[in-house]
Coordinates of C-alpha atoms in Angstrom, one line a residue:
X153 CA 245.0 112.6 69.1
X154 CA 247.1 109.8 67.7
X155 CA 246.0 110.6 64.2
X156 CA 246.9 114.2 64.8
X157 CA 250.3 113.4 66.1
X158 CA 251.1 110.9 63.4
X159 CA 250.6 113.4 60.6
X160 CA 253.8 114.3 58.7
X161 CA 255.6 117.4 60.1
X162 CA 257.3 119.8 57.7
X163 CA 260.3 121.8 58.4
X164 CA 259.5 125.5 59.1
X165 CA 258.5 127.7 61.9
X166 CA 254.8 127.0 61.4
X167 CA 255.1 123.4 62.5
X168 CA 257.7 123.5 65.3
X169 CA 255.1 123.8 68.0
X170 CA 253.4 120.6 66.8
X171 CA 256.7 118.8 66.7
X172 CA 257.5 120.0 70.2
X173 CA 254.1 118.7 71.5
X174 CA 254.6 115.4 69.8
X175 CA 258.0 114.9 71.3
X176 CA 256.8 115.9 74.7
X177 CA 254.1 113.3 74.5
X178 CA 256.8 110.7 73.5
X179 CA 259.0 111.5 76.6
X180 CA 261.7 113.0 74.5
X181 CA 265.2 111.7 75.1
X182 CA 268.6 112.7 73.9
X183 CA 269.8 111.1 70.8
X184 CA 272.3 111.5 68.0
X185 CA 271.6 112.6 64.5
X186 CA 269.7 110.7 61.8
X187 CA 269.9 109.8 58.1
X188 CA 267.7 109.9 55.0
X189 CA 266.3 107.7 52.3
X190 CA 265.3 107.3 48.7
X191 CA 265.7 110.5 46.7
X192 CA 265.9 112.8 49.7
X193 CA 269.1 111.8 51.4
X194 CA 271.0 114.0 53.8
X195 CA 274.5 115.1 52.9
X196 CA 277.5 116.4 54.7
X197 CA 279.9 119.3 54.8
X198 CA 283.4 118.1 54.3
X199 CA 284.6 120.3 57.1
X200 CA 282.5 118.3 59.5
X201 CA 285.2 115.6 59.3
X202 CA 288.1 118.0 59.7
X203 CA 289.8 119.6 62.7
X204 CA 288.2 122.2 65.0
X205 CA 288.3 125.8 63.9
X206 CA 289.5 128.5 66.2
X207 CA 286.0 129.0 67.6
X208 CA 285.5 125.4 68.1
X209 CA 282.5 125.4 65.6
X210 CA 282.0 124.7 61.9
X211 CA 278.9 125.1 59.8
X212 CA 278.9 121.7 58.2
X213 CA 277.3 118.4 59.0
X214 CA 277.9 114.8 58.0
X215 CA 274.9 114.7 55.7
X216 CA 275.1 118.2 54.2
X217 CA 271.8 119.2 55.8
X218 CA 269.6 118.0 52.9
X219 CA 266.1 116.6 53.4
X220 CA 265.1 113.9 55.8
X221 CA 261.9 112.1 56.9
X222 CA 260.0 113.9 59.7
X223 CA 257.5 111.2 60.4
X224 CA 257.2 110.7 64.2
X225 CA 256.7 107.3 65.8
X226 CA 253.3 106.2 67.0
X227 CA 252.3 106.9 70.6
X228 CA 251.6 103.1 71.0
X229 CA 254.5 101.5 72.9
X230 CA 256.1 98.6 71.0
X231 CA 255.7 95.0 72.1
X232 CA 257.3 94.2 75.4
X233 CA 258.1 97.6 76.8
X234 CA 261.7 98.1 77.7
X235 CA 262.9 95.1 75.7
X236 CA 265.2 95.4 72.7
X237 CA 265.6 91.7 71.8
X238 CA 263.7 88.5 71.7
X239 CA 260.5 90.1 70.5
X240 CA 258.1 88.3 68.3
X241 CA 258.2 88.9 64.5
X242 CA 254.7 90.2 64.7
X243 CA 254.0 93.8 65.8
X244 CA 253.6 97.3 64.6
X245 CA 255.5 98.0 61.4
X246 CA 257.1 101.1 62.9
X247 CA 258.7 99.0 65.7
X248 CA 260.1 96.4 63.3
X249 CA 263.7 96.8 62.0
X250 CA 264.9 94.7 59.0
X251 CA 267.2 91.8 60.1
X252 CA 270.4 92.9 58.3
X253 CA 269.9 96.5 59.3
X254 CA 269.3 95.6 62.9
X255 CA 272.4 93.3 62.9
X256 CA 274.5 96.1 61.5
X257 CA 273.5 98.6 64.2
X258 CA 274.2 96.1 67.0
X259 CA 277.5 95.1 65.5
X260 CA 278.5 98.8 65.3
X261 CA 277.6 99.2 69.0
X262 CA 279.8 96.3 69.9
X263 CA 282.7 97.4 67.8
X264 CA 282.6 101.0 69.2
X265 CA 282.2 99.6 72.8
X266 CA 285.6 97.9 72.2
X267 CA 287.5 100.7 70.6
X268 CA 285.9 103.7 72.3
X269 CA 284.0 102.5 75.4
X270 CA 283.8 106.0 76.9
X271 CA 281.4 107.0 74.1
X272 CA 278.7 104.5 75.3
X273 CA 277.1 104.4 71.8
X274 CA 273.6 102.8 71.9
X275 CA 272.5 100.9 68.7
X276 CA 269.0 102.4 69.2
X277 CA 270.6 105.8 68.3
X278 CA 271.9 104.4 65.0
X279 CA 268.4 102.9 64.4
X280 CA 266.8 106.3 65.0
X281 CA 269.1 108.0 62.5
X282 CA 268.7 105.2 60.0
X283 CA 264.9 105.6 60.3
X284 CA 264.9 109.3 59.7
X285 CA 267.6 109.3 56.9
X286 CA 266.7 106.3 54.8
X287 CA 263.7 104.5 56.3
X288 CA 266.1 101.8 57.5
X289 CA 267.8 101.4 54.1
X290 CA 264.4 101.6 52.3
X291 CA 262.8 99.0 54.5
X292 CA 265.8 96.7 54.5
X293 CA 266.3 96.3 50.8
X294 CA 269.8 95.0 51.0
X295 CA 271.6 91.9 49.7
X296 CA 273.2 89.1 51.7
X297 CA 276.3 91.2 52.4
X298 CA 274.2 94.2 53.6
X299 CA 274.7 96.3 50.5
X300 CA 271.6 98.2 49.2
X301 CA 270.1 96.6 46.1
X302 CA 270.1 100.1 44.4
X303 CA 271.9 103.3 45.4
X304 CA 270.3 105.6 47.9
X305 CA 271.2 109.1 46.7
X306 CA 270.3 112.5 48.0
X307 CA 269.6 115.5 45.8
X308 CA 272.5 117.5 44.2
X309 CA 273.9 119.8 46.8
X310 CA 273.9 122.7 44.5
X311 CA 272.9 125.5 47.0
X312 CA 269.2 125.5 45.8
X313 CA 267.6 124.9 49.1
X314 CA 270.5 122.8 50.3
X315 CA 274.1 123.3 51.1
X316 CA 276.4 124.1 48.2
X317 CA 279.0 121.4 48.0
X318 CA 280.9 120.9 44.7
X319 CA 282.0 117.5 43.6
X320 CA 284.7 115.9 45.8
X321 CA 284.8 112.3 44.6
X322 CA 284.7 112.6 40.8
X323 CA 281.3 110.9 40.9
X324 CA 282.8 107.7 42.3
X325 CA 280.2 107.3 45.0
X326 CA 277.3 109.5 43.9
X327 CA 277.6 109.5 40.1
X328 CA 277.6 113.3 40.1
X329 CA 280.8 115.0 38.9
X330 CA 279.5 118.5 39.4
X331 CA 278.0 118.5 42.9
X332 CA 278.1 116.1 45.8
X333 CA 275.1 114.0 46.9
X334 CA 274.6 112.2 50.1
X335 CA 275.1 108.4 49.6
X336 CA 273.8 105.2 51.2
X337 CA 271.5 104.2 54.1
X338 CA 273.2 106.6 56.6
X339 CA 273.5 109.4 54.0
X340 CA 277.2 110.4 54.1
X341 CA 278.4 113.0 51.6
X342 CA 281.5 111.6 49.8
X343 CA 284.0 114.1 51.3
X344 CA 282.9 113.1 54.8
X345 CA 282.9 109.4 53.9
X346 CA 286.5 109.8 52.8
X347 CA 287.5 110.6 56.4
X348 CA 285.1 108.4 58.3
X349 CA 284.4 105.4 56.0
X350 CA 284.8 102.0 57.5
X351 CA 285.0 98.4 56.4
X352 CA 282.8 96.6 59.0
X353 CA 281.9 93.5 57.0
X354 CA 285.5 92.5 56.2
X355 CA 285.2 92.5 52.4
X356 CA 288.2 94.9 51.9
X357 CA 286.0 97.8 50.8
X358 CA 284.7 100.9 52.6
X359 CA 281.3 101.2 50.9
X360 CA 278.8 103.9 52.0
X361 CA 276.0 101.8 50.4
X362 CA 276.7 98.9 52.7
X363 CA 274.7 99.1 55.9
X364 CA 277.4 97.4 58.0
X365 CA 280.1 99.9 56.8
X366 CA 277.8 102.9 57.0
X367 CA 276.5 102.0 60.5
X368 CA 280.0 101.7 62.0
X369 CA 281.1 105.0 60.2
X370 CA 278.0 106.7 61.7
X371 CA 278.8 105.4 65.1
X372 CA 282.4 106.6 65.0
X373 CA 281.3 110.0 63.7
X374 CA 278.8 110.4 66.5
X375 CA 281.4 109.6 69.1
X376 CA 283.9 112.2 67.7
X377 CA 285.0 115.1 69.9
X378 CA 285.3 112.7 72.9
X379 CA 281.5 112.6 73.3
X380 CA 279.8 110.5 76.0
X381 CA 276.4 109.7 74.4
X382 CA 275.0 108.8 77.9
X383 CA 275.1 112.6 78.6
X384 CA 272.2 114.6 77.2
X385 CA 274.4 117.5 76.1
X386 CA 276.8 115.3 74.2
X387 CA 273.8 113.5 72.5
X388 CA 272.5 116.8 71.3
X389 CA 275.9 117.8 69.9
X390 CA 276.3 114.4 68.2
X391 CA 272.9 114.6 66.5
X392 CA 273.4 118.2 65.4
X393 CA 276.8 117.3 64.0
X394 CA 275.1 114.9 61.7
X395 CA 272.4 117.3 60.5
X396 CA 272.3 120.9 61.7
X397 CA 268.6 121.3 62.4
X398 CA 266.7 121.5 65.7
X399 CA 263.7 119.8 64.2
X400 CA 266.0 117.0 63.0
X401 CA 267.2 116.7 66.5
X402 CA 263.7 116.4 67.9
X403 CA 262.7 113.9 65.3
X404 CA 265.7 111.6 65.9
X405 CA 265.2 111.9 69.6
X406 CA 261.6 110.7 69.3
X407 CA 262.6 107.6 67.3
X408 CA 265.5 106.9 69.7
X409 CA 263.1 107.0 72.7
X410 CA 260.6 104.8 70.8
X411 CA 263.2 102.1 69.9
X412 CA 264.5 102.2 73.5
X413 CA 261.1 101.1 74.7
X414 CA 261.2 98.0 72.4
X415 CA 261.5 96.8 68.9
X416 CA 261.7 93.5 67.0
X417 CA 263.3 92.0 64.0
X418 CA 261.5 91.7 60.6
X419 CA 262.6 90.1 57.4
X420 CA 264.8 92.2 55.0
X421 CA 262.8 94.1 52.5
X422 CA 259.6 94.2 54.5
X423 CA 260.1 97.5 56.4
X424 CA 257.8 100.5 55.9
X425 CA 259.1 103.5 54.1
X426 CA 257.7 107.0 54.6
X427 CA 256.4 108.5 51.4
X428 CA 257.4 112.1 51.7
X429 CA 260.6 113.6 53.2
X430 CA 260.8 117.0 54.7
X431 CA 260.8 119.8 52.1
X432 CA 263.5 122.4 52.6
X433 CA 262.4 126.0 52.2
X434 CA 263.9 128.1 49.5
X435 CA 265.5 131.2 50.9
X436 CA 263.8 134.5 50.0
X437 CA 264.3 138.0 51.2
X438 CA 266.7 137.8 54.2
X439 CA 265.1 138.5 57.5
X440 CA 266.8 138.6 60.9
X441 CA 266.8 135.2 62.6
X442 CA 265.3 135.0 66.1
X443 CA 267.9 134.9 68.9
X444 CA 268.0 131.7 70.9
X445 CA 265.6 131.9 73.8
X446 CA 263.8 135.1 72.5
X447 CA 261.0 133.6 70.4
X448 CA 258.5 136.2 69.2
X449 CA 255.5 134.0 68.8
X450 CA 254.0 130.5 69.7
X451 CA 255.7 129.0 66.7
X452 CA 259.2 130.3 67.5
X453 CA 261.4 127.6 69.1
X454 CA 264.6 128.4 70.9
X455 CA 267.7 126.6 69.4
X456 CA 270.0 125.0 71.8
X457 CA 273.3 126.9 72.2
X458 CA 276.2 124.7 71.1
X459 CA 278.8 124.0 73.7
X460 CA 282.5 124.5 72.9
X461 CA 284.2 121.5 71.3
X462 CA 286.3 119.4 73.6
X463 CA 290.0 119.6 72.9
X464 CA 291.4 117.1 70.3
X465 CA 288.0 116.1 69.0
X466 CA 285.8 116.8 65.9
X467 CA 283.7 119.9 65.6
X468 CA 280.4 120.4 67.2
X469 CA 278.2 122.1 64.6
X470 CA 275.9 125.1 64.7
X471 CA 272.4 123.8 65.1
X472 CA 271.0 126.0 62.3
X473 CA 270.2 123.9 59.2
X474 CA 270.6 125.5 55.8
X475 CA 267.3 125.6 54.0
X476 CA 265.2 124.7 57.0
X477 CA 264.8 124.6 60.8
X478 CA 264.0 127.7 62.8
X479 CA 264.5 130.3 60.1
X480 CA 264.3 130.5 56.3
X481 CA 266.9 133.3 56.3
X482 CA 270.2 132.3 54.7
X483 CA 273.1 132.6 57.1
X484 CA 276.4 133.9 55.7
X485 CA 279.0 131.3 55.7
X486 CA 282.8 131.6 55.3
X487 CA 284.2 130.1 52.1
X488 CA 284.3 126.4 52.2
X489 CA 287.9 125.1 51.5
X490 CA 288.1 122.8 48.5
X491 CA 288.6 119.3 49.9
X492 CA 291.3 117.0 48.6
X493 CA 289.8 114.6 46.1
X494 CA 289.4 111.1 47.5
X495 CA 291.7 109.8 44.8
X496 CA 294.5 111.8 46.5
X497 CA 293.3 111.4 50.1
X498 CA 295.2 108.9 52.2
X499 CA 292.7 106.3 53.3
X500 CA 294.3 103.2 54.8
X501 CA 297.6 101.3 55.4
X502 CA 297.7 97.5 55.0
X503 CA 300.1 94.6 55.0
X504 CA 301.4 94.0 51.5
X505 CA 302.2 90.4 52.0
X506 CA 305.0 90.4 54.7
X507 CA 305.7 86.9 55.9
X508 CA 307.0 85.7 59.2
X509 CA 310.0 87.7 60.4
X510 CA 312.6 85.2 61.8
X511 CA 316.4 85.1 61.6
X512 CA 319.4 83.6 63.4
X513 CA 321.5 86.0 65.4
X514 CA 323.9 87.9 63.2
X515 CA 322.2 86.8 60.0
X516 CA 320.1 88.8 57.5
X517 CA 316.3 88.3 57.5
X518 CA 315.0 86.6 54.4
X519 CA 311.7 88.6 54.6
X520 CA 311.3 92.4 54.3
X521 CA 308.5 94.4 55.8
X522 CA 306.2 95.7 53.1
X523 CA 303.0 97.8 53.3
X524 CA 300.5 99.2 50.9
X525 CA 298.8 102.6 51.1
X526 CA 295.3 103.1 49.6
X527 CA 293.3 106.3 49.0
X528 CA 289.8 107.0 50.2
X529 CA 288.3 105.0 47.3
X530 CA 290.4 101.9 48.1
X531 CA 292.8 102.3 45.2
X532 CA 296.6 102.2 45.6
X533 CA 298.1 105.6 46.6
X534 CA 301.6 106.6 45.4
X535 CA 304.2 108.9 47.0
X536 CA 303.0 108.4 50.6
X537 CA 305.9 108.6 53.1
X538 CA 306.0 105.5 55.4
X539 CA 308.3 105.5 58.4
X540 CA 309.6 102.1 59.6
X541 CA 311.0 101.8 63.1
X542 CA 312.7 98.9 64.9
X543 CA 312.0 98.6 68.6
X544 CA 313.5 96.0 70.9
X545 CA 316.7 94.8 72.6
X546 CA 318.0 92.3 70.2
X547 CA 320.3 94.7 68.4
X548 CA 318.5 94.2 65.1
X549 CA 318.9 97.1 62.6
X550 CA 318.0 98.0 59.1
X551 CA 320.8 97.7 56.5
X552 CA 323.1 100.6 57.0
X553 CA 322.8 100.4 60.8
X554 CA 319.6 102.5 61.1
X555 CA 316.7 101.9 63.5
X556 CA 314.4 104.2 61.6
X557 CA 314.0 104.7 57.8
X558 CA 311.4 106.4 55.7
X559 CA 310.3 105.1 52.3
X560 CA 307.7 106.5 49.9
X561 CA 305.1 104.3 48.3
X562 CA 305.5 103.5 44.6
X563 CA 302.9 103.5 41.8
X564 CA 301.4 100.3 43.2
X565 CA 301.0 101.9 46.6
X566 CA 303.6 99.7 48.2
X567 CA 306.6 100.7 50.3
X568 CA 309.2 98.1 51.3
X569 CA 311.6 98.6 54.2
X570 CA 315.3 97.9 53.8
X571 CA 316.7 94.5 54.7
X572 CA 316.8 93.7 58.4
X573 CA 320.1 92.5 60.0
X574 CA 319.6 90.4 63.1
X575 CA 321.5 91.4 66.3
X576 CA 323.5 89.0 68.4
X577 CA 320.9 88.8 71.2
X578 CA 318.1 86.2 70.8
X579 CA 314.6 87.4 71.5
X580 CA 311.6 89.3 70.1
X581 CA 311.3 92.8 68.7
X582 CA 308.8 94.8 66.6
X583 CA 308.9 96.8 63.4
X584 CA 306.3 99.6 63.2
X585 CA 305.1 101.2 60.0
X586 CA 303.4 104.6 60.3
X587 CA 301.9 106.8 57.5
X588 CA 299.6 109.8 57.3
X589 CA 299.2 113.0 59.3
X590 CA 296.4 114.1 61.5
X591 CA 295.1 110.6 61.9
X592 CA 298.2 108.5 61.2
X593 CA 297.7 104.8 60.3
X594 CA 300.0 102.3 62.1
X595 CA 300.9 98.6 61.4
X596 CA 303.1 96.6 63.8
X597 CA 305.0 93.5 62.9
X598 CA 306.4 91.0 65.4
X599 CA 309.8 89.6 64.7
X600 CA 312.1 87.0 66.3
X601 CA 315.9 86.6 66.5
X602 CA 317.0 83.0 67.4
X603 CA 320.3 82.1 68.8
X604 CA 323.0 80.8 66.4
X605 CA 322.6 77.1 65.9
X606 CA 324.7 74.0 65.1
X607 CA 323.5 70.7 63.8
X608 CA 326.8 68.8 64.7
X609 CA 329.5 69.1 67.3
X610 CA 332.6 66.7 67.6
X611 CA 336.1 66.5 69.0
X612 CA 338.9 67.7 66.7
X613 CA 341.0 64.6 67.7
X614 CA 340.5 61.2 69.2
X615 CA 343.3 61.1 71.8
X616 CA 342.3 59.4 75.1
X617 CA 341.8 61.7 78.0
X618 CA 343.3 60.3 81.1
X619 CA 344.3 61.9 84.5
X620 CA 345.6 60.6 87.8
X621 CA 343.4 61.1 90.9
X622 CA 343.8 64.6 92.2
X623 CA 345.6 65.8 89.1
X624 CA 344.5 67.7 86.0
X625 CA 344.0 66.3 82.5
X626 CA 347.1 67.1 80.5
X627 CA 345.4 67.3 77.2
X628 CA 342.8 70.0 76.5
X629 CA 339.4 69.2 75.0
X630 CA 338.7 70.9 71.7
X631 CA 335.5 70.6 69.7
X632 CA 334.1 72.0 66.4
X633 CA 330.5 72.9 65.7
X634 CA 329.0 73.0 62.2
X635 CA 325.7 74.0 60.7
X636 CA 324.7 72.6 57.3
X637 CA 328.4 71.4 56.9
X638 CA 329.7 75.0 57.5
X639 CA 331.6 76.2 60.5
X640 CA 329.1 77.5 63.1
X641 CA 330.6 80.6 64.7
X642 CA 329.2 82.1 67.9
X643 CA 327.2 79.1 68.9
X644 CA 326.4 78.7 72.6
X645 CA 327.7 75.5 74.1
X646 CA 327.0 74.0 77.5
X647 CA 329.4 71.5 79.1
X648 CA 328.1 69.1 81.8
X649 CA 329.5 66.1 83.7
X650 CA 326.9 63.4 83.5
X651 CA 326.3 59.9 84.6
X652 CA 324.6 58.7 81.3
X653 CA 325.1 59.4 77.7
X654 CA 321.7 61.1 77.3
X655 CA 322.7 63.6 80.0
X656 CA 319.6 62.9 82.1
X657 CA 321.5 62.6 85.4
X658 CA 324.3 65.0 86.4
X659 CA 327.3 63.7 88.1
X660 CA 328.4 65.0 91.5
X661 CA 331.8 63.4 91.5
X662 CA 334.7 62.7 89.2
X663 CA 336.2 65.3 86.9
X664 CA 335.3 69.0 87.3
X665 CA 336.0 72.5 86.1
X666 CA 336.9 75.4 88.3
X667 CA 334.9 78.7 88.5
X668 CA 336.4 82.1 88.9
X669 CA 337.0 81.6 92.6
X670 CA 338.7 78.3 92.0
X671 CA 335.8 76.2 93.3
X672 CA 334.9 72.9 91.6
X673 CA 331.9 73.1 89.2
X674 CA 330.6 70.4 86.9
X675 CA 328.5 72.5 84.5
X676 CA 329.7 75.4 82.4
X677 CA 327.5 77.7 80.5
X678 CA 328.2 80.8 78.4
X679 CA 330.7 79.0 76.2
X680 CA 330.7 80.0 72.5
X681 CA 332.5 78.8 69.4
X682 CA 335.0 81.0 67.7
X683 CA 334.9 82.3 64.2
X684 CA 336.0 78.9 62.9
X685 CA 333.3 77.2 64.9
X686 CA 335.8 75.7 67.4
X687 CA 335.8 75.7 71.2
X688 CA 338.7 74.9 73.5
X689 CA 337.3 73.9 77.0
X690 CA 338.9 75.2 80.2
X691 CA 341.2 72.9 82.2
X692 CA 339.6 69.8 83.6
X693 CA 340.6 68.4 87.0
X694 CA 340.2 64.9 88.5
X695 CA 339.1 64.3 92.1
X696 CA 340.2 61.2 94.1
X697 CA 337.6 58.9 92.6
X698 CA 338.9 56.6 89.9
X699 CA 336.8 55.4 87.1
X700 CA 335.4 56.4 83.6
X701 CA 333.3 59.5 83.5
X702 CA 331.2 61.3 80.8
X703 CA 331.4 64.9 79.7
X704 CA 328.4 66.0 77.5
X705 CA 328.5 69.1 75.3
X706 CA 325.3 70.4 73.8
X707 CA 324.7 73.4 71.4
X708 CA 321.8 75.7 70.6
X709 CA 320.0 73.7 68.0
X710 CA 320.3 70.4 69.7
X711 CA 323.6 69.0 68.6
X712 CA 325.6 67.1 71.2
X713 CA 328.7 65.0 71.8
X714 CA 329.7 62.8 74.7
X715 CA 333.4 62.5 75.7
X716 CA 334.9 59.9 78.0
X717 CA 337.2 61.0 80.8
X718 CA 339.3 58.4 82.6
X719 CA 340.7 58.8 86.1
X720 CA 343.2 56.2 87.2
X721 CA 346.4 55.9 89.0
X722 CA 349.5 55.3 86.9
X723 CA 350.6 51.6 86.6
X724 CA 353.5 50.6 88.9
X725 CA 356.5 49.1 87.2
X726 CA 359.0 46.5 88.8
X727 CA 362.7 47.8 89.3
X728 CA 365.1 46.3 86.7
X729 CA 367.7 43.8 88.1
X730 CA 371.4 44.6 87.4
X731 CA 373.1 42.5 84.7
X732 CA 375.5 39.7 85.8
X733 CA 379.3 40.4 85.5
X734 CA 381.7 37.5 84.4
X735 CA 384.0 36.1 87.2
X736 CA 387.6 37.2 86.6
X737 CA 389.0 33.7 87.7
X738 CA 386.8 31.9 85.3
X739 CA 388.5 30.6 82.3
X740 CA 387.0 31.9 79.2
X741 CA 385.5 29.4 76.9
X742 CA 387.7 28.2 74.2
X743 CA 387.2 30.0 71.0
X744 CA 387.0 28.2 67.8
X745 CA 389.5 28.9 65.3

């Protein structure tokens, strides 16, 4: 029985009953679509990555519906049933997954769980697709970075048994400038990769030949259309969106179920690779296709009816695979719109070297926000409109008093926003850069406005400040603040009566100010220097306590000055005695001649 079930299944109506029996024996589960290997990779319709049509369906798939491996897993359960980690290196070759490939699948699961937790993507689903599409990257033949040691390319999608997809990447990915070919271990066609490509290994490139990039792209593609892959119906839709074939769906499900029951890690390059992929049938004389659920014989298998796409998501494909599946009859398709070449397709938006955004209130920022747009191939993309917006309550604006400006990228792909002018209120704000339509890319920059500062503050004169008890000081206190030897206008100053020159202890007696209600206060805040950096303090009053007191002034920036205030009673002076008047009877002294 095992030998019978392990034989290779071919696409076509004559084998569907065998495939169905094998899957039933394997306790078929719902899984997403798979990928291809070696010279028989799957390929994708560019419309699969586009928006929903009016009917909610398209007739494309991520891999272009080209051949895939139809080997089914063995009926023997892998080591440690139900386990997916910690298994010994020894075990059946079918249950082993090359180390880098397995790591890529698990990393993709974790990333999607963070960005799209409602999808509930299982890594075993990626492993099932990777097994069917490329034999796990040709048995894990990848370098240390996860890139295949040689390209994995599907056949030319020239309409001869496969979908007809003319070149969309100028041969950049697949080396074919006439027709597209599916590329890499997860077998994306270039036009689909242009929309779904990812940089999962952080090398700055979105490479379909890299298992980390390809696995994450496949995960995001399967999660499109707001799918929840824990639901059987959504799993079916996801698999069929990858490759529109019911046999493909059954094959991927079988491997998905197999990997869920257990697997283990094996060294890169030691995985097994099926020798023969499925062979697509060449369409002959058109014959009517059987309607779903009305099979005419034991080999006819109903095709699941696709459910309408969920609003706002990606299309759910028709489950009929061109060149194979339940019928060999060609299905008329509407004209496929010519996709925009990747060299002209907006791919990503990145920081073009913008440094920290900090400025003092009222001053211009030294740094300007700059971004770079890249196309689907990672090259700089010119003439992309980028909208920059300031958000926050500091009063900061772009030069010209605008909160929002739009700038187009230049030949080097960069767009630089106008100069930022800091507002008068200290605090944080953000600058947001947005580019692209449909799926716009956004970058957000944090920025800070600091209060105006002074590095020195001093009195403008040295006159002693003295007042009698219960009186006010006759002379006003005037100070001047500077920053880097220039007048520091608009600097906040705090005045406090203190007991020590360091201002550690406030004083609760002695000189005081008056608040708006005329009540004594010994600390004043909200004082600011004028345009010349000077500040004239309000009137200061003395209480009945005589002595020498300290007034400390501090500025934003740490500058300070301590001023002495003396309270003492005026000195009493003795009355002057009247001058003596000469006696009239007295004889004046003789005068000398």
